[in-house]
mmCIF file of C-alpha atoms and ligand atoms in Angstrom:
data_model
loop_
_atom_site.group_PDB
_atom_site.id
_atom_site.type_symbol
_atom_site.label_atom_id
_atom_site.label_comp_id
_atom_site.label_asym_id
_atom_site.label_seq_id
_atom_site.Cartn_x
_atom_site.Cartn_y
_atom_site.Cartn_z
ATOM 1 C CA MET A 1 7.046 9.610 -250.739
ATOM 2 C CA PRO A 2 8.347 9.185 -254.288
ATOM 3 C CA ASP A 3 10.587 11.959 -255.591
ATOM 4 C CA ARG A 4 8.479 14.859 -256.729
ATOM 5 C CA LEU A 5 11.279 16.621 -258.628
ATOM 6 C CA GLY A 6 13.851 14.862 -260.768
ATOM 7 C CA LYS A 7 17.434 15.898 -261.342
ATOM 8 C CA LEU A 8 18.698 19.450 -261.698
ATOM 9 C CA GLY A 9 18.070 20.154 -265.386
ATOM 10 C CA HIS A 10 19.892 23.460 -265.658
ATOM 11 C CA ILE A 11 21.020 26.565 -263.823
ATOM 12 C CA GLY A 12 19.686 29.848 -265.239
ATOM 13 C CA ILE A 13 22.088 32.800 -265.139
ATOM 14 C CA ALA A 14 21.075 36.415 -265.833
ATOM 15 C CA VAL A 15 23.674 38.225 -267.926
ATOM 16 C CA SER A 16 23.765 41.780 -269.250
ATOM 17 C CA ASP A 17 25.833 40.935 -272.354
ATOM 18 C CA LEU A 18 25.232 37.520 -273.884
ATOM 19 C CA GLU A 19 28.211 37.755 -276.243
ATOM 20 C CA GLU A 20 30.564 38.434 -273.344
ATOM 21 C CA ALA A 21 28.978 35.607 -271.322
ATOM 22 C CA LYS A 22 29.303 33.218 -274.289
ATOM 23 C CA LYS A 23 33.033 33.969 -274.439
ATOM 24 C CA LEU A 24 33.422 33.221 -270.737
ATOM 25 C CA TYR A 25 31.472 29.942 -270.765
ATOM 26 C CA GLY A 26 32.616 28.793 -274.208
ATOM 27 C CA GLU A 27 36.202 29.951 -274.606
ATOM 28 C CA VAL A 28 37.431 30.396 -271.046
ATOM 29 C CA LEU A 29 35.507 27.721 -269.141
ATOM 30 C CA GLY A 30 35.310 25.318 -272.080
ATOM 31 C CA PHE A 31 31.587 24.541 -271.983
ATOM 32 C CA THR A 32 29.935 23.419 -275.237
ATOM 33 C CA LEU A 33 27.326 25.699 -276.783
ATOM 34 C CA THR A 34 24.339 23.465 -277.524
ATOM 35 C CA LYS A 35 21.571 25.882 -278.420
ATOM 36 C CA GLU A 36 20.954 29.552 -278.909
ATOM 37 C CA MET A 37 17.771 31.457 -279.630
ATOM 38 C CA GLU A 38 15.913 34.729 -279.419
ATOM 39 C CA MET A 39 12.484 34.909 -277.840
ATOM 40 C CA PRO A 40 11.349 38.426 -278.837
ATOM 41 C CA GLU A 41 7.869 37.915 -277.353
ATOM 42 C CA ARG A 42 9.539 37.601 -273.937
ATOM 43 C CA GLY A 43 12.346 40.055 -274.604
ATOM 44 C CA LEU A 44 15.003 37.366 -274.239
ATOM 45 C CA LYS A 45 18.141 36.048 -275.848
ATOM 46 C CA VAL A 46 19.125 32.629 -274.531
ATOM 47 C CA ALA A 47 22.150 30.374 -274.922
ATOM 48 C CA PHE A 48 22.531 26.861 -273.494
ATOM 49 C CA PHE A 49 25.926 25.457 -272.576
ATOM 50 C CA GLU A 50 26.884 22.041 -271.254
ATOM 51 C CA THR A 51 29.834 20.515 -269.488
ATOM 52 C CA GLY A 52 29.776 16.972 -268.115
ATOM 53 C CA ASN A 53 26.159 16.476 -267.169
ATOM 54 C CA THR A 54 25.652 20.092 -266.121
ATOM 55 C CA LYS A 55 23.655 22.504 -268.187
ATOM 56 C CA ILE A 56 23.700 26.308 -267.950
ATOM 57 C CA GLU A 57 21.100 28.643 -269.455
ATOM 58 C CA LEU A 58 22.415 32.161 -270.055
ATOM 59 C CA LEU A 59 19.652 34.761 -270.274
ATOM 60 C CA GLU A 60 19.947 38.326 -271.538
ATOM 61 C CA GLY A 61 16.981 40.716 -271.483
ATOM 62 C CA THR A 62 16.501 42.594 -274.753
ATOM 63 C CA THR A 63 13.742 45.008 -273.678
ATOM 64 C CA PRO A 64 13.231 47.158 -270.551
ATOM 65 C CA GLU A 65 10.089 45.096 -269.730
ATOM 66 C CA SER A 66 11.891 41.757 -269.850
ATOM 67 C CA ASN A 67 11.920 39.831 -266.542
ATOM 68 C CA ILE A 68 15.677 39.454 -266.892
ATOM 69 C CA THR A 69 16.258 43.199 -267.429
ATOM 70 C CA LYS A 70 14.168 43.932 -264.335
ATOM 71 C CA TYR A 71 15.940 41.236 -262.341
ATOM 72 C CA ILE A 72 19.376 42.658 -263.194
ATOM 73 C CA GLU A 73 18.235 46.196 -262.299
ATOM 74 C CA LYS A 74 17.171 44.987 -258.863
ATOM 75 C CA ARG A 75 19.726 42.318 -258.017
ATOM 76 C CA GLY A 76 22.506 42.491 -260.582
ATOM 77 C CA THR A 77 23.743 39.712 -262.835
ATOM 78 C CA GLY A 78 24.196 36.210 -261.460
ATOM 79 C CA ILE A 79 22.291 33.036 -260.688
ATOM 80 C CA HIS A 80 18.649 33.607 -261.622
ATOM 81 C CA HIS A 81 16.960 30.226 -261.187
ATOM 82 C CA LEU A 82 17.412 26.481 -260.728
ATOM 83 C CA SER A 83 15.416 24.178 -262.980
ATOM 84 C CA PHE A 84 14.408 20.650 -262.009
ATOM 85 C CA GLU A 85 13.074 17.994 -264.338
ATOM 86 C CA VAL A 86 9.671 16.416 -263.718
ATOM 87 C CA ASP A 87 7.744 13.607 -265.452
ATOM 88 C CA ASP A 88 4.299 15.173 -265.362
ATOM 89 C CA ILE A 89 4.324 18.923 -264.854
ATOM 90 C CA ARG A 90 0.573 19.337 -264.317
ATOM 91 C CA ARG A 91 0.548 16.693 -261.583
ATOM 92 C CA VAL A 92 3.547 18.245 -259.823
ATOM 93 C CA MET A 93 2.023 21.745 -260.123
ATOM 94 C CA LYS A 94 -1.141 20.489 -258.447
ATOM 95 C CA GLU A 95 0.808 18.731 -255.680
ATOM 96 C CA LEU A 96 2.891 21.844 -255.027
ATOM 97 C CA ALA A 97 -0.174 24.085 -254.961
ATOM 98 C CA ASP A 98 -1.894 21.650 -252.570
ATOM 99 C CA ASP A 99 1.152 21.933 -250.315
ATOM 100 C CA GLY A 100 0.946 25.730 -250.310
ATOM 101 C CA VAL A 101 3.646 26.594 -252.858
ATOM 102 C CA ARG A 102 2.725 29.647 -254.932
ATOM 103 C CA LEU A 103 3.178 29.165 -258.677
ATOM 104 C CA ILE A 104 3.840 32.115 -260.966
ATOM 105 C CA ASP A 105 1.620 30.766 -263.757
ATOM 106 C CA GLN A 106 -1.442 28.595 -263.318
ATOM 107 C CA GLU A 107 -0.759 26.854 -266.636
ATOM 108 C CA PRO A 108 2.649 25.627 -267.821
ATOM 109 C CA ARG A 109 4.181 27.502 -270.749
ATOM 110 C CA THR A 110 6.557 26.382 -273.463
ATOM 111 C CA GLY A 111 10.121 27.216 -272.476
ATOM 112 C CA ALA A 112 13.226 27.998 -274.506
ATOM 113 C CA GLU A 113 13.903 24.321 -275.184
ATOM 114 C CA GLY A 114 10.353 23.575 -276.276
ATOM 115 C CA HIS A 115 9.404 21.768 -273.061
ATOM 116 C CA LEU A 116 6.539 22.654 -270.743
ATOM 117 C CA THR A 117 7.823 24.719 -267.870
ATOM 118 C CA THR A 118 6.665 26.806 -264.932
ATOM 119 C CA PHE A 119 8.142 28.698 -261.990
ATOM 120 C CA MET A 120 7.456 28.703 -258.274
ATOM 121 C CA HIS A 121 7.216 32.125 -256.680
ATOM 122 C CA PRO A 122 10.429 32.898 -254.756
ATOM 123 C CA LYS A 123 8.302 34.173 -251.848
ATOM 124 C CA SER A 124 7.217 30.567 -251.245
ATOM 125 C CA THR A 125 10.663 29.029 -251.822
ATOM 126 C CA LEU A 126 12.892 30.969 -249.414
ATOM 127 C CA GLY A 127 13.930 33.513 -252.024
ATOM 128 C CA VAL A 128 15.084 31.066 -254.703
ATOM 129 C CA LEU A 129 13.353 31.087 -258.089
ATOM 130 C CA LEU A 130 12.700 27.399 -258.864
ATOM 131 C CA GLU A 131 11.621 26.192 -262.276
ATOM 132 C CA ILE A 132 10.151 22.803 -263.116
ATOM 133 C CA GLU A 133 10.400 21.485 -266.639
ATOM 134 C CA GLU A 134 8.699 18.444 -268.132
ATOM 135 C CA GLU A 135 11.152 16.090 -269.802
HETATM 136 ZN ZN1 ZN B 201 15.396 27.803 -267.107
#
């Protein structure tokens, strides 16, 4: 079987204070800040950092309804999701669904980096929130 998912695109980390997290990743750990944005419609502030070929997405919830705010209330700050690159997100979504993986959205949405993205439900992936992102 050909690879369904490509390489690990980024690791998503839920933080309660993006400025504090930016200091840790930027100044202490020496990652490079590559992108930063607010997504008010999803109640999110996001910053991307890179080191070597590893990318980290720091996510802070800005409203009580934000998925990240709710996640932190339940499970605390920390690793939130792993994102894998795919060539054709709609094809992979169909293959996953055919193999019994529950997807959170039936249609891909546009993610923080402007790529099509979707998430698998952690109940069908042994408790890990997995994202796929079309490159
Ligand atoms: Zn992500």
